[in-house]
Amino acid sequence: MDAAELLNGFATVLTPQNLLLVLAGCLLGTVIGVLPGVGPVAGTAILIPLTMGLDPAGAIIMLAAIFYGSQYGGTITSVLINTPGEAASAITCIDGYAMTKKGKAGVALGIAAIGSFIGGTLATVGLVVAAAPLSSLGLKIGPPEFFALMVLGMSLLVGLAGTSMVRALISGSLGLLLAMVGTDPHAGLPRFSFGVVHFFDGLEFVAVLVGLFGLGEILAGLADRRQASADTQVGRLLPNRQELRDSSGAIGRGSLIGFLLGIIPGMTGSASSLLAYGAERKFARNRDQLGEGAIEGVASPESANNAHANSALIPLFTLGIPGSPTVAVLMGAFLMNGLTPGPMLFETDADIAWAVIASLFVGNLMCLVLNLPLIRVWTMLLKVPRPLLTSLILVFLVVGSYSINNSTIDVMVMFVFGIVGLFFRRLDIPLAPLVLTLILGPFMETSLRRSLSMSLGDFSIFVTRPISLTLLVLAAVIILSPLLRLRRRGQDKQDSRFDRMREDSEV
Amino acid sequence: MKKSMLVSGLCLVVALFGAGCAKAEKSGDGATDENWPSGETMEMIVGYSAGGTTDTMARELAAELEKKLDVQIQVVNQDGAGGQQAYTDLANAEPDGLTIGTINYPTILSTMIDKSKGATYKLDDFQLLANHVNDPRITVVQPDSDYKNADDLVEYAKENPGKLRGATSGLAGGGHFSMLKLEEATGADFSPVHFDTGQEDAKAAFLGGHVDVYFASVGDALEIIESGDGRPVGLMDEERSDLLPDVPTFKEQGIDVQEAGMRGYSLPAGVPEERLKILSDALEEIITSPEHKKALAKLSLVPAYMDPEEYAAWLDEQLPTVEKFNEVAMEDK
């Protein structure tokens, strides 16, 4: 693509007014990310009218900044109080909060900001260099490929199992069951909705996650009568050499996964961060530590969701298709400003398109610079006395879950899943598989049924298409490899019975 | 400049915090009716998510209505259950004229008809206000396919029943209805693939070549038609669209099918007559103005004003057809 046009774009962005707009967007985005319930979709939509007075370039630059800024902000509450600020940061709770308990909150937030910056910037480079070929690649992912990708995602359950496969399956199956609530996508009939119209669209999974993680943690703390379970030590902000070495691979993998999934229309940032986290189970240096505060468990999903946020603009710019709900809001902003995103955009309004792209580079840098010093501010939360902090978080949880849809039903859902979260902790059932299946389940179902509509009910559609076949084979390898390893070991040496049982349970 | 930016920045933050919890305080009772609704805060319930066609359309209108009536309008996106959530909220709202909601055909009717949805409202629970736009259905095929016009497509779909896969925006939605109406009128047979998660997913599947036909609306498909990524074979309207003057209607090609995407506004039933008149006059003036037509064209939409009576009569008229096709749709899984 044309370097001169990109430079022109930078010239547009680097004016005082537009720089201020980027800054305001990053700040607001961070705040939106921090508030549970007010996710990027609602947040961006609420703020659209406030950009009406600006010129088109300025308005869109600011809204885009709000969008990726929120991906930075979502991590903060995940790490500090075990409550996801938005869905794409839910999985970060697991290792992020574990790091906080170990007194490494600073490093966790630091690496999240750095990973987010790298992920976002790499994705923008991809946008500049290869937007057109990548977008046609994204379109090749039809329903059958989408389904295969979801199977691959689910196969990562094997990796997320923790200490017991049985417990992981309990958690995963419950997630799938909860994903069934809603309207049957093919028959149009309500399922498990108990006549409540609110449930026709399924359980609001942000409310479920906020309950499971946030409220569950509080209840577990109260039940144990734990005093100050979280270490109030914040520690360093910048990771040391060892941590950097550990997380550099994770950031790379996360960025790549987020980038690739971002160009597929219909994929969301939360799916990206989940798959990135799952991949760490296979590839991370400290994979045994994953779930107990491994830095990779923060670095990878956070890089992924930011890479996703930026690469999701590729289908918007080149095809006029918003890849995710938040990008759809952004598309609305384009339209309101008289710009039509799509193949004609670079011909009719090239200056604005390039200004927006240039603003992504500037904005990601700004978010990083802004977020590192802010970490000290956010972590002051941990210094609040425990009883006060607990009550504050409770208020936060209730307001947050109410504001998702302005509905008290979501607040009740949050409370119910808080109690479920308590039982999970008591029975030592991992939360990660539930998050995985709850979020990926609906994708899997709709893509399965669409594929079968396409093939008139013929299942061979999944193995006759090359991309889908490759993904399914990969999933099969992931599922079967621990079993094969187990068998080989059994042949190599005769383990004691006890050892073999332990092996079994570790699978 | 800098200061005003800072102030507006602060306002943004405050607004953001407030937005979740603040519901407009309504002071409808004590207002003197001669100035009504000057200075009031109104609420506009939009049944679809922010950024979608209905939302952008409603926000565009709300901005002009604010100026005209000197009011504040809060747009609330109550997306859920294909609009049913919003219709329920609207039907139950205080009939003081300060709550307006968007009405989308055919979902306003199909949610009432489908008993499994348990909708608690009837058409009588609404005081219709105005129809805003007509976004007619259009049938689009792959640009490298052999179907140059409606006849080619129908011919092939008759000879090879079920072989052509058609993307719709969801079971018993407008796109699906347009497919069923075309089937009924011609005897063609398509296999529907429902993209209930949104129009955009249907469009992506069409662009990726995963389906053969795209049962879209003009607003959805304008971009890909202009860029040459899709070839329109027919428009389901009485006349050609101003946005696509070269695309023939089905009727011109001897196939009488019409399916419109009508979108308008309503109040809850029981709003005082004079308030209804103030609002409906204001809407008429806005919707029929040439400037508004230009603004809508940017959103790929064409205004089609109907006054409260016309609008109510039109919806009433559609009821039996929607009832019939809803039944067909449920059988045609």
GROMACS .gro file of N, CA, C and O in nm, chain A residues 12 62 128 145 168 244 307 312 353 424 472:
model
   44
   12THR      N    1  -0.258   1.417   0.938
   12THR     CA    2  -0.392   1.453   0.986
   12THR      C    3  -0.405   1.426   1.136
   12THR      O    4  -0.464   1.506   1.210
   62MET      N    5  -1.175   0.920   1.727
   62MET     CA    6  -1.205   0.914   1.869
   62MET      C    7  -1.280   0.786   1.904
   62MET      O    8  -1.247   0.718   2.003
  128VAL      N    9  -0.215  -0.243   0.732
  128VAL     CA   10  -0.155  -0.156   0.630
  128VAL      C   11  -0.098  -0.240   0.516
  128VAL      O   12  -0.116  -0.209   0.398
  145GLU      N   13  -1.610  -2.406   0.820
  145GLU     CA   14  -1.479  -2.375   0.877
  145GLU      C   15  -1.493  -2.317   1.017
  145GLU      O   16  -1.414  -2.345   1.107
  168ALA      N   17  -1.309  -3.095   3.507
  168ALA     CA   18  -1.309  -3.005   3.391
  168ALA      C   19  -1.430  -3.032   3.303
  168ALA      O   20  -1.493  -2.940   3.252
  244LEU      N   21   1.002  -1.127   3.103
  244LEU     CA   22   0.994  -1.082   2.964
  244LEU      C   23   1.019  -1.198   2.870
  244LEU      O   24   0.951  -1.216   2.770
  307ALA      N   25  -0.505  -0.735   1.944
  307ALA     CA   26  -0.478  -0.761   1.804
  307ALA      C   27  -0.610  -0.779   1.731
  307ALA      O   28  -0.631  -0.728   1.621
  312ALA      N   29  -0.995  -0.647   1.337
  312ALA     CA   30  -1.138  -0.652   1.304
  312ALA      C   31  -1.177  -0.536   1.213
  312ALA      O   32  -1.284  -0.537   1.152
  353ALA      N   33  -0.976   0.744   0.564
  353ALA     CA   34  -0.941   0.606   0.594
  353ALA      C   35  -0.796   0.597   0.644
  353ALA      O   36  -0.768   0.532   0.745
  424PHE      N   37  -1.818  -2.401   4.302
  424PHE     CA   38  -1.705  -2.442   4.217
  424PHE      C   39  -1.574  -2.434   4.294
  424PHE      O   40  -1.491  -2.523   4.288
  472LEU      N   41  -1.006  -2.969   1.180
  472LEU     CA   42  -1.059  -3.084   1.254
  472LEU      C   43  -0.949  -3.184   1.286
  472LEU      O   44  -0.946  -3.241   1.396
   0.00000   0.00000   0.00000
